[in-house]
DNA sequence: ATGCTCTGCTAAATCAGTTTAGCGACCACT
DNA sequence: AGTGGTCGCTAAACTGATTTAGCAGAGCAT
């Protein structure tokens, strides 16, 4: 990689000036008294030689690398990781930085390795990302430099970026109320573990809270709440079947995520019911399947790309210490209608 | 980040030896004549000081960075990107390397930026990845060092890693033949553009070829072939409906990917047909939805994680120049049954 | 005693930048 | 004439590693 690149000394020689002069000109240093002509000559020489500074040499002296570490627990499992990374990548590029990516897989040994690898390379800062919104403890070793938590919060009060799940809960409930649903709204996806342990999830509690708050204000109660051990399609399917076996059929279903909703659709289809004529469905995440379902599924989008971008901005431009909440936009789609009758 | 780290000079001083000695011992240089005692003292000193070499300084001298660039056209759009990256990450870690990730978004300006960023950092090699298996031309600038193409081939004969789509085509066809399907197999997802332009896709042609070859050998012809402008659920849905409107109903459907199959399921459900009793379905990719569908969808898995891993191995350990084909395993699931009657 | 080799180790150069300290020329002012 | 300040620029130190060249002393043969 990169064999015979021109060095600063080459540029200086060609410009007939010293390395010092060339360095100062190219770095646009203020307060230097180099003549306009010297500037010209240096720029011309650099241009002609296709000069690009050797970043290893520079960072040896300056301790800056224009590199950000992106350390996450698990990148691959969820499709959302890609968006988080893409947002970060974009924002990093705009600021002339680059992303060093490592993954801990939740394994302490790997985490140790990742941290050493990152510190050894003297990154300018670390984005510590979680794939499920949750609380976590940041390893002390990286606290020597700037750190931003992405999709996570920590007890240390580090700057962090998380989605506004509570707001999403309110949006979802409001959307149903506006359509006239009142006494027959059911919820699929209650989960004690997710709701009670912030190290597992922050989203479940916040979403539930937003929903409850909005319904309470409207003096509306939930018709039923189904607990699910996981938020996967099969659990949504089972929950929906159990709801349909009860005497009073719901007019609308809120699913805690799109995969549950997908399962609910399957059960509804088997039961010969149609969405949204018989039952409205609304959900969270905006997984790609939400748009692929028939009818398309209304949901609140996890703004992962935005979040990734925000994390880089907080890291490089500095920012408030309290968690930065990124709104989750409501995607109104075909699965919503006023209650039948 | 990393303020007061011990330097090699510190270690040497503590060991009562020169920097040269310390460097040689720590790098395990052969043929040096340093005493066993000197080794002991250096190791002890390094241990006590928690010494970690400054990689910027090292790579300034050696031109090695223990860093691999992962340049891709689009990371976020497809969920598979995550697996590609994860595989690469794992293999890189095993070899004590780290991944620098950039994205070109198919944009020439971004590509230029990515390449400069990568060259400036003197990476040890570049993995140039495409998100859809295709042929592409590698920018000349990165040819100065090792390059491996991932999920792509190039006219330059660079080492590359691609999935064995043709083999997958054969597996899919064989699976149906073994179940007894012969005269009523239909295909969804023909697409001239994908089949004819290797810069768009290599997969379509290879899959089709594998299918045809196997069916030909068994003297079996396709009942019908549906063309789709894209490989999205809605197109699978439309194709399936058109198939069902014809007099002879197929006994099995091959879909060119899982998203088409998802759409086909929707159409089948609406038509009141059940999979696999009425119609078997088999597909390609092993998208997560394949396992979520009811019944679960048989498909051939894109081995993205394996591929990412292989790319790193080829890059660092060297390897053959001809494309490295990674097998696509068949996932036998519920959507397959012998033809009815 | 001299020359030779081998052993165990080190001084100094090198990589390519940034940064500090300061030099010589010129001008203005007292 | 001497002093001080500004201007335009440079030499050299510095970052922290690797690597080349070579030194001092011991052992051995002649």
XYZ file of C-alpha atoms (C1' of nucleotides) in Angstrom:
742
model
C 0.000 0.000 0.000
C 1.285 3.415 -0.886
C 4.902 2.989 -1.842
C 6.627 6.027 -3.205
C 4.559 8.878 -1.883
C 5.991 12.361 -1.824
C 6.942 13.538 1.647
C 6.794 16.954 3.181
C 10.526 17.263 2.620
C 9.965 16.720 -1.102
C 7.379 19.448 -1.181
C 9.617 21.836 0.735
C 12.544 21.161 -1.557
C 10.500 21.749 -4.665
C 9.117 24.958 -3.220
C 12.609 26.062 -2.251
C 11.613 26.436 1.389
C 12.084 24.606 4.674
C 9.943 21.733 5.981
C 8.765 24.115 8.671
C 7.452 26.558 6.125
C 5.766 23.849 4.103
C 4.162 22.351 7.181
C 2.820 25.670 8.331
C 1.426 26.620 4.981
C -0.255 23.296 4.410
C -1.781 23.348 7.852
C -3.050 26.868 7.320
C -1.457 28.083 10.506
C -2.578 31.515 11.621
C -0.133 34.119 12.739
C 2.714 32.875 10.642
C 4.485 35.523 8.644
C 5.147 33.553 5.509
C 4.744 35.594 2.341
C 1.939 35.158 -0.112
C 4.491 33.971 -2.601
C 5.733 31.288 -0.229
C 2.164 30.080 0.162
C 1.778 29.874 -3.574
C 4.935 27.930 -4.050
C 4.126 25.411 -1.360
C 0.621 24.809 -2.628
C 1.887 24.451 -6.160
C 4.580 22.009 -5.139
C 2.165 19.925 -3.076
C -0.269 19.852 -5.947
C 2.337 18.857 -8.479
C 3.701 16.070 -6.346
C 0.286 14.846 -5.327
C 1.415 15.229 -1.755
C -0.608 13.572 0.991
C 0.666 13.669 4.540
C 1.645 10.457 6.239
C -0.875 10.166 9.021
C 1.228 7.796 11.080
C 3.989 10.377 11.273
C 1.561 13.145 12.032
C -0.240 11.321 14.761
C 2.995 10.248 16.332
C 3.624 13.886 17.045
C 0.115 15.260 17.528
C -1.608 12.271 19.100
C -4.521 12.790 16.790
C -5.512 10.120 14.321
C -8.723 11.374 12.712
C -10.075 7.957 13.585
C -13.059 7.057 15.713
C -13.556 3.661 17.261
C -16.984 2.128 16.924
C -17.201 -0.581 19.559
C -20.401 -2.526 19.690
C -21.636 -5.575 21.473
C -23.095 -7.258 18.401
C -23.167 -5.843 14.926
C -24.492 -8.666 12.899
C -27.497 -10.033 14.680
C -29.827 -7.208 13.955
C -30.311 -5.592 10.623
C -30.377 -2.222 12.346
C -26.688 -2.259 13.050
C -26.048 -1.389 9.456
C -28.013 1.821 9.742
C -26.281 2.819 12.937
C -22.947 2.332 11.233
C -23.997 4.061 8.071
C -25.104 7.166 9.938
C -21.862 7.228 11.856
C -19.874 6.709 8.692
C -21.565 9.609 6.955
C -21.068 12.028 9.807
C -17.486 10.889 10.234
C -16.705 11.463 6.600
C -18.128 14.958 6.757
C -15.652 15.695 9.506
C -12.809 13.951 7.740
C -12.689 11.073 10.095
C -12.779 7.370 9.612
C -14.314 4.528 11.604
C -12.473 1.655 13.202
C -14.991 -1.045 13.936
C -14.745 -3.743 16.539
C -17.200 -6.071 18.126
C -17.208 -7.540 21.596
C -19.972 -10.110 21.116
C -20.705 -9.551 24.765
C -17.574 -11.536 25.589
C -15.184 -10.111 28.166
C -12.062 -11.409 26.420
C -13.103 -9.942 23.111
C -13.988 -6.700 24.793
C -10.557 -6.555 26.348
C -8.991 -7.200 22.972
C -11.133 -4.597 21.275
C -10.221 -1.976 23.818
C -6.533 -2.626 23.582
C -6.640 -2.606 19.807
C -8.409 0.703 19.918
C -6.172 2.324 22.504
C -3.052 1.102 20.757
C -4.212 2.939 17.669
C -4.751 6.111 19.629
C -8.227 6.782 18.326
C -9.607 10.243 18.941
C -12.711 8.930 20.637
C -14.920 5.925 21.144
C -18.523 5.279 20.252
C -19.741 2.492 22.442
C -22.830 1.026 20.862
C -25.401 -1.481 22.006
C -27.674 -3.230 19.606
C -30.675 -3.263 21.901
C -31.367 -0.008 23.707
C -30.170 -0.641 27.217
C -28.079 0.505 30.118
C -24.517 -0.685 30.328
C -21.264 -0.053 32.116
C -18.402 1.269 30.087
C -15.001 -0.354 30.663
C -12.829 2.038 32.627
C -9.944 1.735 30.195
C -11.575 3.866 27.527
C -12.590 6.654 29.860
C -9.252 8.365 29.243
C -10.706 10.002 26.150
C -14.031 11.123 24.760
C -16.757 8.481 24.770
C -20.307 8.579 23.490
C -22.827 5.855 24.163
C -24.976 4.888 21.247
C -28.335 3.260 21.788
C -27.403 2.942 25.418
C -27.086 4.910 28.629
C -24.703 4.412 31.470
C -24.712 5.157 35.175
C -21.623 7.339 34.684
C -23.522 10.140 33.034
C -21.598 9.918 29.786
C -23.105 11.590 26.748
C -25.450 9.186 25.036
C -27.842 8.867 22.145
C -31.041 6.869 22.446
C -34.325 6.667 20.546
C -37.365 8.331 22.072
C -39.282 5.168 22.773
C -41.619 6.858 25.191
C -42.578 9.395 22.550
C -43.116 6.537 20.138
C -45.450 4.924 22.663
C -47.430 8.132 22.802
C -47.557 8.403 19.007
C -48.824 4.879 18.659
C -51.541 5.296 21.266
C -52.526 8.685 19.921
C -52.832 7.335 16.389
C -55.320 4.718 17.578
C -57.296 7.141 19.715
C -57.598 9.565 16.832
C -59.121 6.844 14.702
C -61.736 6.257 17.375
C -60.419 3.120 19.008
C -61.251 3.199 22.721
C -62.510 0.190 24.492
C -60.965 -2.610 22.503
C -57.263 -1.927 22.209
C -55.040 -4.885 23.006
C -51.325 -4.983 23.565
C -48.962 -7.745 22.481
C -45.469 -8.008 23.865
C -45.470 -7.326 27.585
C -42.296 -8.763 29.039
C -41.244 -8.464 32.646
C -37.583 -9.029 32.036
C -37.314 -6.372 29.365
C -39.459 -3.963 31.322
C -37.736 -4.337 34.646
C -34.064 -4.808 33.832
C -32.525 -1.745 32.209
C -29.462 -3.780 31.359
C -31.642 -5.897 29.121
C -33.817 -3.208 27.597
C -34.838 0.360 28.082
C -37.225 0.324 25.153
C -39.903 -1.952 26.579
C -40.494 0.125 29.666
C -40.407 3.417 27.820
C -42.773 2.278 25.074
C -45.205 0.886 27.610
C -45.016 4.055 29.644
C -45.755 6.237 26.635
C -48.715 4.100 25.674
C -50.152 4.001 29.207
C -49.703 7.686 29.749
C -51.600 8.584 26.596
C -54.394 6.109 27.171
C -54.762 7.178 30.809
C -55.110 10.794 29.800
C -57.917 9.753 27.475
C -59.412 7.610 30.230
C -59.038 4.553 28.085
C -57.950 1.187 29.403
C -56.418 -1.709 27.566
C -58.701 -4.572 26.643
C -55.949 -7.127 27.078
C -52.210 -7.390 27.489
C -50.309 -10.417 26.261
C -46.983 -11.392 27.705
C -44.338 -12.786 25.373
C -41.056 -14.373 26.393
C -39.404 -12.991 23.286
C -40.363 -10.480 20.645
C -40.308 -12.884 17.716
C -42.984 -13.671 15.123
C -43.922 -16.992 16.716
C -44.728 -15.236 19.979
C -46.815 -12.645 18.228
C -48.628 -15.446 16.464
C -49.374 -17.270 19.694
C -50.454 -14.080 21.437
C -52.786 -13.147 18.639
C -54.385 -16.577 18.654
C -55.008 -16.367 22.331
C -56.565 -12.939 21.921
C -58.860 -14.248 19.216
C -59.999 -17.110 21.399
C -61.489 -14.702 23.912
C -65.115 -13.552 23.764
C -64.475 -9.890 22.990
C -62.478 -9.334 19.843
C -60.092 -6.335 19.880
C -60.553 -3.510 17.382
C -56.865 -2.626 17.402
C -53.612 -4.271 18.358
C -50.433 -2.589 19.496
C -47.402 -4.810 19.050
C -44.197 -3.995 20.870
C -42.260 -4.574 17.688
C -42.727 -5.418 14.038
C -41.721 -9.023 14.344
C -44.529 -9.612 16.822
C -46.851 -7.816 14.432
C -45.707 -10.098 11.652
C -46.700 -13.076 13.765
C -50.000 -11.422 14.600
C -50.701 -10.958 10.894
C -50.142 -14.663 10.366
C -52.664 -15.565 13.044
C -55.168 -13.049 11.704
C -54.793 -14.440 8.207
C -55.407 -17.963 9.397
C -58.472 -16.819 11.296
C -59.833 -15.265 8.135
C -59.753 -11.760 9.523
C -58.534 -8.829 7.471
C -56.380 -5.908 8.475
C -57.430 -3.159 8.925
C -61.147 -3.744 8.279
C -61.547 -6.195 11.137
C -58.579 -5.196 13.245
C -56.056 -2.382 13.065
C -52.412 -3.146 13.851
C -49.658 -0.736 14.812
C -46.194 -1.380 16.030
C -42.615 -0.262 16.696
C -39.262 -0.405 14.861
C -40.009 -0.049 11.158
C -38.260 -3.238 10.271
C -38.140 -3.680 6.481
C -40.846 -6.327 6.723
C -43.282 -3.675 7.932
C -43.414 -2.226 4.438
C -43.505 -5.676 2.825
C -46.496 -6.968 4.736
C -49.925 -6.931 3.130
C -51.406 -4.569 4.111
C -48.329 -2.547 4.941
C -47.804 -2.142 8.667
C -48.028 1.203 10.459
C -45.138 1.543 12.866
C -42.773 3.985 14.539
C -39.329 3.979 13.036
C -36.168 3.461 14.994
C -34.039 6.313 13.657
C -30.828 4.355 13.610
C -29.091 6.259 10.886
C -29.824 9.547 12.615
C -28.595 8.135 15.865
C -25.302 6.989 14.410
C -24.828 10.409 12.941
C -25.682 12.122 16.190
C -23.216 10.032 18.114
C -20.357 11.168 15.908
C -21.474 14.766 16.182
C -21.591 14.586 19.969
C -18.197 12.973 20.043
C -16.413 15.417 17.783
C -18.326 18.623 18.310
C -18.990 18.038 21.967
C -22.426 18.091 23.449
C -24.688 17.918 26.426
C -24.204 15.211 28.996
C -27.878 14.272 29.342
C -29.077 11.585 26.951
C -29.863 12.887 23.505
C -33.310 11.594 22.533
C -33.849 11.011 18.844
C -37.512 11.096 17.794
C -39.090 7.985 16.320
C -41.262 9.053 13.408
C -44.647 7.435 12.924
C -45.024 5.671 9.585
C -48.715 5.712 8.776
C -49.512 2.756 6.598
C -52.389 0.564 5.511
C -52.888 -1.364 8.713
C -54.864 1.403 10.397
C -58.575 2.138 10.110
C -61.380 3.281 12.376
C -62.986 0.507 14.424
C -65.607 -1.529 12.574
C -69.235 -0.765 13.290
C -7.156 8.623 24.784
C -4.140 6.895 26.238
C -2.166 9.596 27.936
C 0.792 8.486 29.953
C 1.633 5.157 28.465
C 5.017 3.641 29.106
C 7.340 3.779 26.122
C 9.941 1.356 24.970
C 12.569 3.645 26.465
C 10.900 3.299 29.856
C 10.976 -0.453 29.595
C 14.610 -0.448 28.539
C 15.596 1.822 31.389
C 13.815 -0.290 33.938
C 15.423 -3.429 32.557
C 18.815 -1.743 32.610
C 19.278 -2.335 28.889
C 19.165 -0.390 25.661
C 16.072 0.324 23.572
C 17.563 -1.930 20.943
C 17.719 -4.851 23.329
C 14.210 -4.232 24.584
C 12.827 -3.977 21.077
C 14.482 -7.168 19.969
C 13.353 -9.152 22.966
C 9.768 -7.958 22.752
C 9.605 -8.743 19.061
C 11.040 -12.179 19.643
C 13.754 -11.651 17.086
C 15.638 -14.776 16.093
C 19.391 -14.844 15.860
C 19.941 -12.179 18.461
C 22.513 -13.034 21.082
C 20.826 -11.517 24.086
C 21.145 -13.582 27.257
C 18.301 -15.417 28.892
C 18.625 -13.043 31.789
C 18.210 -10.049 29.530
C 15.038 -11.571 28.150
C 13.705 -12.072 31.652
C 14.425 -8.521 32.676
C 12.789 -7.011 29.595
C 9.674 -9.111 29.899
C 9.409 -8.305 33.575
C 9.815 -4.592 32.991
C 7.256 -4.571 30.186
C 4.838 -6.458 32.361
C 5.295 -4.182 35.331
C 4.838 -1.042 33.309
C 1.925 -2.432 31.346
C 3.835 -1.575 28.244
C 1.997 -1.477 24.938
C 3.824 -0.335 21.832
C 2.730 2.827 20.127
C 1.452 1.612 16.812
C 1.789 4.959 15.101
C 5.490 4.977 15.849
C 5.882 1.396 14.821
C 4.078 1.758 11.561
C 5.966 4.915 10.738
C 9.054 2.773 10.659
C 7.744 -0.556 9.407
C 4.902 0.574 7.163
C 2.680 -2.026 8.679
C -0.450 -0.998 10.518
C -2.215 -4.247 11.392
C -5.242 -2.608 9.863
C -7.364 -3.773 6.966
C -9.633 -1.496 5.016
C -13.119 -2.749 4.309
C -14.437 -0.665 1.444
C -17.934 -1.433 0.315
C -20.417 0.110 -2.015
C -23.330 0.014 0.404
C -23.263 -1.394 3.885
C -26.598 -0.465 5.228
C -29.169 -1.312 2.649
C -29.045 -5.009 3.001
C -29.049 -6.850 6.246
C -26.417 -9.167 4.908
C -23.733 -6.566 5.150
C -23.618 -7.121 8.863
C -22.717 -10.760 8.408
C -20.039 -9.983 5.882
C -18.505 -7.537 8.307
C -18.848 -9.827 11.254
C -17.030 -12.643 9.500
C -14.257 -10.292 8.473
C -14.055 -8.873 11.979
C -13.681 -12.299 13.514
C -10.978 -13.430 11.145
C -9.173 -10.128 11.530
C -9.168 -10.397 15.278
C -7.739 -13.879 15.133
C -4.836 -12.443 13.178
C -4.505 -9.428 15.413
C -5.798 -6.998 12.875
C -8.505 -4.431 12.942
C -10.977 -3.214 10.349
C -11.280 0.282 8.981
C -14.671 0.583 7.363
C -15.697 2.966 4.645
C -18.566 3.139 2.263
C -18.695 4.576 -1.220
C -22.455 4.496 -1.714
C -21.671 3.960 -5.358
C -20.662 7.617 -5.561
C -17.384 8.483 -7.274
C -16.594 11.378 -4.938
C -17.148 9.262 -1.867
C -15.117 6.496 -3.373
C -12.264 8.885 -3.989
C -12.488 10.063 -0.409
C -12.609 6.541 0.942
C -9.552 5.533 -1.010
C -7.530 8.497 0.079
C -8.531 8.033 3.690
C -7.469 4.442 3.481
C -4.180 5.056 1.712
C -3.303 7.883 4.064
C -3.609 5.453 6.920
C -1.344 2.983 5.202
C -3.578 -0.009 5.664
C -2.020 -3.398 5.057
C -4.626 -4.392 2.531
C -8.058 -3.662 1.158
C -11.183 -5.752 1.039
C -13.368 -4.335 -1.653
C -16.885 -5.543 -1.055
C -20.062 -5.384 -3.074
C -23.427 -5.883 -1.507
C -24.912 -7.692 -4.471
C -22.726 -10.335 -6.065
C -21.438 -8.708 -9.210
C -18.480 -7.825 -11.346
C -16.797 -4.502 -10.783
C -13.689 -2.562 -11.609
C -11.344 -1.752 -8.800
C -9.959 1.792 -8.667
C -6.344 1.748 -9.750
C -5.193 3.686 -6.712
C -5.549 0.753 -4.341
C -3.745 -1.714 -6.565
C -0.456 -0.745 -4.935
C -1.112 -3.232 -2.161
C -2.983 -6.467 -1.557
C -6.649 -6.407 -2.530
C -9.346 -9.030 -2.188
C -12.763 -8.711 -3.756
C -15.635 -9.764 -1.578
C -18.919 -10.813 -3.131
C -17.552 -9.585 -6.418
C -15.194 -10.487 -9.203
C -13.164 -8.207 -11.398
C -11.727 -8.380 -14.880
C -8.242 -7.903 -13.389
C -8.048 -11.403 -12.000
C -7.718 -10.254 -8.417
C -8.387 -12.797 -5.700
C -12.068 -12.824 -4.896
C -14.671 -14.509 -2.762
C -18.155 -15.216 -4.065
C -21.027 -17.490 -3.076
C -21.587 -20.616 -5.135
C -24.889 -19.564 -6.636
C -24.722 -22.126 -9.362
C -24.323 -24.884 -6.809
C -27.252 -23.412 -4.931
C -29.310 -23.569 -8.115
C -28.457 -27.240 -8.423
C -29.329 -27.924 -4.768
C -32.670 -26.252 -5.121
C -33.597 -28.142 -8.265
C -32.313 -31.420 -6.885
C -34.353 -31.004 -3.714
C -37.529 -30.679 -5.755
C -36.684 -33.565 -8.063
C -35.978 -35.823 -5.114
C -39.422 -35.101 -3.740
C -40.934 -36.188 -7.020
C -41.750 -32.840 -8.591
C -41.313 -33.085 -12.352
C -43.808 -31.584 -14.693
C -45.157 -28.681 -12.674
C -42.212 -26.683 -11.376
C -42.493 -22.930 -11.885
C -39.845 -20.281 -11.492
C -40.377 -16.776 -10.132
C -37.797 -14.072 -10.602
C -36.393 -14.214 -14.110
C -34.817 -10.850 -14.836
C -32.956 -9.989 -18.012
C -30.972 -7.149 -16.539
C -29.680 -9.165 -13.627
C -29.030 -12.176 -15.810
C -27.249 -10.398 -18.617
C -25.255 -7.643 -16.965
C -22.537 -8.980 -14.697
C -22.025 -5.513 -13.323
C -25.537 -5.682 -11.914
C -25.596 -9.259 -10.722
C -23.724 -12.501 -11.089
C -26.137 -14.397 -8.899
C -29.165 -14.416 -11.174
C -27.375 -16.019 -14.082
C -25.538 -18.537 -11.935
C -28.635 -19.608 -10.029
C -30.612 -19.989 -13.221
C -27.817 -21.944 -14.807
C -27.603 -24.328 -11.864
C -31.346 -24.908 -11.923
C -31.485 -25.450 -15.681
C -28.554 -27.775 -15.719
C -30.027 -30.042 -13.076
C -33.487 -30.079 -14.594
C -32.079 -30.741 -18.048
C -30.128 -33.705 -16.791
C -33.362 -35.102 -15.380
C -35.149 -34.289 -18.641
C -37.514 -32.010 -16.797
C -38.719 -28.689 -18.133
C -40.122 -25.711 -16.270
C -43.867 -25.299 -16.268
C -43.594 -21.525 -16.262
C -41.088 -18.739 -15.736
C -42.160 -15.374 -14.384
C -40.142 -12.258 -15.021
C -39.865 -9.685 -12.239
C -38.425 -6.186 -12.552
C -37.147 -6.387 -8.988
C -36.775 -9.132 -6.447
C -39.130 -7.642 -3.868
C -42.171 -9.141 -2.135
C -44.651 -7.221 -4.240
C -43.180 -8.698 -7.399
C -43.314 -12.181 -5.984
C -46.909 -11.558 -5.054
C -47.837 -10.410 -8.547
C -45.971 -13.278 -10.156
C -47.656 -15.825 -7.960
C -51.072 -14.430 -8.746
C -50.423 -14.634 -12.434
C -49.268 -18.228 -12.067
C -52.425 -19.124 -10.190
C -54.597 -17.583 -12.876
C -53.335 -20.108 -15.397
C -55.088 -23.414 -16.074
C -52.367 -25.709 -14.784
C -51.413 -25.086 -11.188
C -47.743 -25.635 -10.331
C -46.791 -28.257 -7.759
C -43.656 -26.395 -6.734
C -42.265 -22.884 -7.006
C -38.655 -21.836 -7.116
C -38.184 -18.198 -6.140
C -34.970 -16.415 -6.989
C -34.836 -14.996 -3.481
C -36.671 -15.091 -0.177
C -38.349 -11.754 -0.586
C -40.035 -12.975 -3.754
C -41.015 -16.094 -1.851
C -42.504 -13.956 0.874
C -44.680 -12.239 -1.714
C -45.599 -15.608 -3.193
C -46.728 -16.798 0.250
C -48.998 -13.784 0.523
C -50.639 -14.566 -2.794
C -50.995 -18.235 -1.890
C -52.580 -17.347 1.431
C -55.087 -15.077 -0.246
C -55.925 -17.797 -2.742
C -56.628 -20.176 0.094
C -53.814 -22.521 -0.840
C -51.542 -24.051 1.740
C -47.813 -24.584 1.629
C -46.556 -27.268 1.208
C -49.661 -29.453 0.828
C -50.889 -27.642 -2.272
C -47.615 -26.123 -3.449
C -44.011 -26.469 -2.334
C -41.832 -23.367 -2.247
C -38.057 -23.141 -2.230
C -35.800 -20.174 -2.561
C -32.412 -18.511 -2.182
C -30.662 -16.292 0.414
C -31.883 -17.445 3.823
C -33.073 -14.029 4.808
C -34.264 -14.019 8.450
C -37.858 -13.906 7.254
C -37.416 -17.364 5.737
C -37.434 -18.872 9.210
C -40.252 -16.612 10.375
C -42.685 -17.498 7.634
C -45.433 -20.027 8.304
C -44.609 -22.616 7.233
C -40.904 -21.926 7.432
C -39.309 -21.476 4.018
C -36.735 -23.873 2.591
C -33.901 -21.901 1.042
C -30.188 -21.907 0.273
C -28.204 -19.699 2.596
C -25.869 -16.959 1.467
C -22.807 -17.734 3.591
C -21.955 -14.126 4.243
C -20.148 -14.598 7.501
C -17.979 -17.321 5.981
C -17.271 -15.112 3.015
C -16.154 -12.196 5.125
C -13.872 -14.508 7.007
C -12.470 -16.013 3.841
C -11.711 -12.602 2.401
C -9.531 -11.707 5.363
C -7.787 -15.043 5.187
C -7.024 -14.623 1.506
C -5.766 -11.117 2.119
C -3.449 -11.910 4.995
C -2.460 -15.484 4.348
C -2.389 -15.152 0.591
C -4.308 -17.410 -1.699
C -5.231 -18.501 -5.154
C -6.128 -15.965 -7.777
C -9.179 -17.760 -9.120
C -12.438 -16.844 -7.406
C -12.981 -18.663 -4.150
C -16.469 -20.177 -4.234
C -18.175 -20.494 -0.876
C -20.900 -23.155 -0.782
C -24.490 -22.121 -0.094
C -25.988 -24.669 2.268
C -29.536 -25.847 1.705
C -31.843 -25.191 4.642
C -34.548 -27.823 4.489
C -37.664 -26.424 6.084
C -41.416 -26.912 6.154
C -42.255 -25.499 2.762
C -41.309 -28.688 0.923
C -43.439 -31.770 0.319
C -44.003 -34.282 -2.472
C -46.471 -33.148 -5.118
C -50.111 -33.648 -4.216
C -51.948 -36.600 -5.733
C 52.200 -10.922 21.750
C 49.251 -10.863 17.904
C 45.436 -11.718 15.284
C 40.996 -13.923 14.936
C 36.337 -15.077 16.016
C 32.497 -15.118 18.867
C 29.445 -13.202 22.396
C 26.454 -9.771 24.308
C 25.159 -5.643 23.867
C 24.528 -0.394 22.368
C 24.786 4.245 19.705
C 22.838 6.380 16.244
C 20.156 6.615 12.071
C 15.668 6.355 10.345
C 10.601 6.786 9.421
C 7.667 11.722 8.206
C 5.698 14.783 10.213
C 4.959 19.146 14.054
C 6.715 22.555 16.999
C 9.985 25.480 19.535
C 13.404 28.671 19.567
C 15.792 31.912 17.235
C 18.523 34.084 13.259
C 19.612 37.803 9.983
C 17.919 41.706 7.526
C 15.606 45.836 7.542
C 13.353 49.877 9.425
C 12.176 53.420 12.868
C 13.102 55.959 16.680
C 15.756 58.288 20.146
C 25.214 55.329 16.790
C 22.707 52.372 19.341
C 18.441 50.061 20.379
C 14.265 47.753 19.644
C 10.776 45.777 16.839
C 8.887 43.484 12.929
C 9.339 40.524 8.974
C 10.229 36.194 6.690
C 12.088 32.330 7.351
C 14.931 28.027 9.170
C 17.659 24.660 12.213
C 17.001 21.427 15.270
C 14.392 18.980 18.675
C 10.755 15.865 19.251
C 7.203 11.989 18.807
C 8.302 6.233 19.767
C 9.292 2.729 17.620
C 12.800 -0.472 14.326
C 17.132 -1.411 12.331
C 21.939 -0.970 10.897
C 26.493 -0.830 12.020
C 29.761 -1.688 15.204
C 32.151 -1.802 19.929
C 34.299 -4.058 23.992
C 35.732 -8.092 26.041
C 36.594 -13.050 26.227
C 38.585 -17.167 24.375
C 41.561 -19.413 21.313
C 45.202 -20.382 18.045
C 49.518 -19.148 16.195
